[in-house]
Short mmCIF file of N, CA, C and O in Angstrom, two decimals:
data_model
loop_
_atom_site.label_atom_id
_atom_site.label_comp_id
_atom_site.label_asym_id
_atom_site.label_seq_id
_atom_site.Cartn_x
_atom_site.Cartn_y
_atom_site.Cartn_z
N MET A 1 -0.35 7.45 -14.13
CA MET A 1 -1.22 7.10 -13.04
C MET A 1 -2.51 7.91 -13.12
O MET A 1 -2.93 8.54 -12.18
N SER A 2 -3.16 7.90 -14.21
CA SER A 2 -4.34 8.74 -14.35
C SER A 2 -5.59 8.13 -13.73
O SER A 2 -6.49 8.84 -13.33
N ASN A 3 -5.67 6.82 -13.65
CA ASN A 3 -6.85 6.15 -13.11
C ASN A 3 -6.54 5.36 -11.85
O ASN A 3 -6.91 4.21 -11.72
N TYR A 4 -5.85 5.96 -10.91
CA TYR A 4 -5.50 5.26 -9.69
C TYR A 4 -6.53 5.51 -8.61
O TYR A 4 -7.25 6.50 -8.62
N ARG A 5 -6.60 4.59 -7.65
CA ARG A 5 -7.54 4.71 -6.53
C ARG A 5 -6.96 5.62 -5.47
O ARG A 5 -5.82 5.47 -5.08
N THR A 6 -7.77 6.54 -4.99
CA THR A 6 -7.32 7.43 -3.91
C THR A 6 -7.95 7.05 -2.58
O THR A 6 -7.57 7.59 -1.55
N ASP A 7 -8.92 6.12 -2.59
CA ASP A 7 -9.52 5.64 -1.35
C ASP A 7 -8.70 4.47 -0.82
O ASP A 7 -7.97 3.82 -1.55
N TRP A 8 -8.78 4.20 0.48
CA TRP A 8 -8.07 3.07 1.07
C TRP A 8 -8.71 1.77 0.60
O TRP A 8 -9.92 1.66 0.52
N PHE A 9 -7.89 0.79 0.27
CA PHE A 9 -8.38 -0.53 -0.12
C PHE A 9 -7.49 -1.59 0.51
O PHE A 9 -6.33 -1.34 0.81
N THR A 10 -8.06 -2.77 0.73
CA THR A 10 -7.33 -3.87 1.36
C THR A 10 -6.40 -4.53 0.35
O THR A 10 -6.78 -4.76 -0.80
N SER A 11 -5.22 -4.83 0.77
CA SER A 11 -4.25 -5.50 -0.08
C SER A 11 -4.80 -6.83 -0.57
O SER A 11 -5.48 -7.54 0.17
N SER A 12 -4.46 -7.19 -1.78
CA SER A 12 -4.90 -8.48 -2.33
C SER A 12 -4.24 -9.65 -1.61
O SER A 12 -4.69 -10.78 -1.71
N TYR A 13 -3.18 -9.39 -0.85
CA TYR A 13 -2.51 -10.43 -0.08
C TYR A 13 -3.17 -10.65 1.28
O TYR A 13 -2.83 -11.57 1.99
N SER A 14 -4.07 -9.77 1.67
CA SER A 14 -4.77 -9.91 2.94
C SER A 14 -5.97 -10.83 2.77
O SER A 14 -6.61 -10.83 1.73
N GLY A 15 -6.26 -11.59 3.78
CA GLY A 15 -7.40 -12.50 3.72
C GLY A 15 -8.18 -12.46 5.02
O GLY A 15 -7.75 -11.86 6.00
N PRO A 16 -9.32 -13.12 5.07
CA PRO A 16 -10.15 -13.07 6.26
C PRO A 16 -9.50 -13.70 7.49
O PRO A 16 -9.82 -13.33 8.61
N ASN A 17 -8.58 -14.63 7.31
CA ASN A 17 -7.92 -15.29 8.44
C ASN A 17 -6.45 -14.88 8.57
O ASN A 17 -5.68 -15.56 9.21
N ASN A 18 -6.10 -13.78 7.94
CA ASN A 18 -4.71 -13.32 7.93
C ASN A 18 -4.57 -12.15 8.91
O ASN A 18 -5.21 -11.14 8.77
N ASN A 19 -3.70 -12.29 9.89
CA ASN A 19 -3.49 -11.22 10.87
C ASN A 19 -2.52 -10.17 10.39
O ASN A 19 -2.15 -9.27 11.14
N SER A 20 -2.07 -10.26 9.17
CA SER A 20 -1.11 -9.30 8.61
C SER A 20 -1.77 -8.46 7.52
O SER A 20 -1.24 -8.31 6.44
N CYS A 21 -2.92 -7.92 7.80
CA CYS A 21 -3.66 -7.16 6.79
C CYS A 21 -3.14 -5.74 6.68
O CYS A 21 -2.88 -5.08 7.67
N VAL A 22 -2.99 -5.29 5.46
CA VAL A 22 -2.61 -3.91 5.20
C VAL A 22 -3.59 -3.30 4.21
O VAL A 22 -4.22 -4.00 3.42
N GLU A 23 -3.71 -1.98 4.30
CA GLU A 23 -4.52 -1.23 3.36
C GLU A 23 -3.60 -0.26 2.62
O GLU A 23 -2.56 0.14 3.14
N ALA A 24 -4.00 0.10 1.44
CA ALA A 24 -3.19 1.00 0.61
C ALA A 24 -4.09 2.02 -0.06
O ALA A 24 -5.29 1.83 -0.20
N ARG A 25 -3.48 3.14 -0.45
CA ARG A 25 -4.15 4.12 -1.31
C ARG A 25 -3.07 4.78 -2.14
O ARG A 25 -1.94 4.99 -1.70
N PHE A 26 -3.42 5.05 -3.37
CA PHE A 26 -2.49 5.72 -4.27
C PHE A 26 -2.62 7.22 -4.13
O PHE A 26 -3.71 7.75 -3.92
N THR A 27 -1.50 7.89 -4.21
CA THR A 27 -1.48 9.34 -4.19
C THR A 27 -0.93 9.80 -5.54
O THR A 27 -0.51 8.98 -6.35
N GLY A 28 -0.92 11.05 -5.78
CA GLY A 28 -0.37 11.55 -7.03
C GLY A 28 1.12 11.34 -7.16
O GLY A 28 1.67 11.40 -8.25
N ARG A 29 1.79 11.05 -6.02
CA ARG A 29 3.24 10.89 -6.03
C ARG A 29 3.70 9.48 -5.70
O ARG A 29 4.89 9.18 -5.78
N GLY A 30 2.80 8.61 -5.25
CA GLY A 30 3.20 7.26 -4.85
C GLY A 30 2.07 6.52 -4.18
O GLY A 30 0.95 6.50 -4.68
N ILE A 31 2.36 5.93 -3.01
CA ILE A 31 1.38 5.09 -2.33
C ILE A 31 1.53 5.25 -0.81
O ILE A 31 2.63 5.48 -0.31
N ASP A 32 0.42 5.15 -0.11
CA ASP A 32 0.39 5.13 1.36
C ASP A 32 -0.02 3.73 1.79
O ASP A 32 -0.87 3.11 1.16
N ILE A 33 0.57 3.25 2.88
CA ILE A 33 0.28 1.92 3.42
C ILE A 33 -0.03 2.07 4.91
O ILE A 33 0.66 2.82 5.61
N ARG A 34 -1.05 1.34 5.40
CA ARG A 34 -1.37 1.36 6.84
C ARG A 34 -1.84 -0.01 7.30
O ARG A 34 -2.25 -0.85 6.49
N ASP A 35 -1.80 -0.22 8.59
CA ASP A 35 -2.28 -1.44 9.22
C ASP A 35 -3.80 -1.37 9.30
O ASP A 35 -4.35 -0.44 9.89
N SER A 36 -4.48 -2.35 8.74
CA SER A 36 -5.95 -2.31 8.72
C SER A 36 -6.56 -2.49 10.10
O SER A 36 -7.70 -2.12 10.32
N LYS A 37 -5.79 -3.02 11.06
CA LYS A 37 -6.30 -3.20 12.41
C LYS A 37 -6.10 -1.96 13.27
O LYS A 37 -6.63 -1.85 14.35
N ASP A 38 -5.30 -0.99 12.79
CA ASP A 38 -5.01 0.24 13.53
C ASP A 38 -5.03 1.41 12.56
O ASP A 38 -4.00 2.06 12.31
N ARG A 39 -6.16 1.70 12.01
CA ARG A 39 -6.29 2.72 10.98
C ARG A 39 -5.94 4.12 11.47
O ARG A 39 -5.56 4.97 10.67
N GLN A 40 -6.05 4.36 12.76
CA GLN A 40 -5.72 5.69 13.30
C GLN A 40 -4.25 5.79 13.69
O GLN A 40 -3.79 6.84 14.13
N GLY A 41 -3.51 4.70 13.52
CA GLY A 41 -2.11 4.65 13.95
C GLY A 41 -1.12 5.26 12.98
O GLY A 41 0.07 5.14 13.17
N GLY A 42 -1.58 5.90 11.95
CA GLY A 42 -0.68 6.50 10.98
C GLY A 42 -0.45 5.60 9.78
O GLY A 42 -1.02 4.51 9.67
N HIS A 43 0.37 6.06 8.87
CA HIS A 43 0.67 5.30 7.66
C HIS A 43 2.08 5.61 7.19
O HIS A 43 2.70 6.56 7.63
N LEU A 44 2.57 4.76 6.32
CA LEU A 44 3.85 4.97 5.66
C LEU A 44 3.59 5.44 4.25
O LEU A 44 2.67 4.95 3.59
N SER A 45 4.41 6.37 3.78
CA SER A 45 4.27 6.89 2.42
C SER A 45 5.53 6.55 1.62
O SER A 45 6.64 6.69 2.13
N PHE A 46 5.33 6.12 0.40
CA PHE A 46 6.43 5.78 -0.50
C PHE A 46 6.22 6.50 -1.81
O PHE A 46 5.11 6.50 -2.34
N ASP A 47 7.30 7.06 -2.36
CA ASP A 47 7.14 7.64 -3.69
C ASP A 47 7.09 6.51 -4.71
O ASP A 47 7.40 5.35 -4.40
N ALA A 48 6.67 6.82 -5.91
CA ALA A 48 6.43 5.79 -6.92
C ALA A 48 7.67 4.97 -7.23
O ALA A 48 7.59 3.74 -7.40
N ASP A 49 8.84 5.60 -7.30
CA ASP A 49 10.07 4.87 -7.60
C ASP A 49 10.44 3.88 -6.49
O ASP A 49 10.81 2.74 -6.76
N ARG A 50 10.33 4.30 -5.25
CA ARG A 50 10.65 3.41 -4.12
C ARG A 50 9.66 2.25 -4.05
O ARG A 50 10.04 1.12 -3.74
N TRP A 51 8.39 2.51 -4.31
CA TRP A 51 7.39 1.45 -4.28
C TRP A 51 7.68 0.43 -5.39
O TRP A 51 7.61 -0.78 -5.17
N ALA A 52 8.01 0.91 -6.56
CA ALA A 52 8.35 0.01 -7.68
C ALA A 52 9.58 -0.83 -7.33
O ALA A 52 9.61 -2.03 -7.62
N ASP A 53 10.58 -0.22 -6.67
CA ASP A 53 11.76 -0.98 -6.23
C ASP A 53 11.37 -2.09 -5.26
O ASP A 53 11.84 -3.21 -5.36
N PHE A 54 10.50 -1.76 -4.32
CA PHE A 54 10.03 -2.74 -3.34
C PHE A 54 9.33 -3.90 -4.04
O PHE A 54 9.59 -5.07 -3.76
N LEU A 55 8.43 -3.61 -4.96
CA LEU A 55 7.70 -4.67 -5.67
C LEU A 55 8.63 -5.54 -6.50
O LEU A 55 8.44 -6.75 -6.57
N ARG A 56 9.65 -4.94 -7.09
CA ARG A 56 10.63 -5.74 -7.84
C ARG A 56 11.36 -6.71 -6.93
O ARG A 56 11.66 -7.84 -7.31
N GLN A 57 11.64 -6.30 -5.70
CA GLN A 57 12.32 -7.18 -4.75
C GLN A 57 11.44 -8.37 -4.39
O GLN A 57 11.93 -9.48 -4.16
N LEU A 58 10.13 -8.18 -4.35
CA LEU A 58 9.21 -9.28 -4.04
C LEU A 58 9.18 -10.32 -5.14
O LEU A 58 8.92 -11.49 -4.87
N ASP A 59 9.42 -9.90 -6.36
CA ASP A 59 9.37 -10.80 -7.51
C ASP A 59 10.62 -11.67 -7.65
O ASP A 59 10.65 -12.55 -8.49
N ARG A 60 11.62 -11.43 -6.85
CA ARG A 60 12.87 -12.21 -6.98
C ARG A 60 12.74 -13.58 -6.40
O ARG A 60 12.06 -13.95 -5.58
#
């Protein structure tokens, strides 16, 4: 993960008319996720292995 983004970015699944927008940022250990409509409301953190497990489940 040498060239990962550390700034918050909008998920590629979010769209202008989608009320389920999330933002993400990569950390040295995994990824943080937050609600783009409530940026001050906190975030969830996942280590790299758990995030990879989650993404594999989406591909099923």
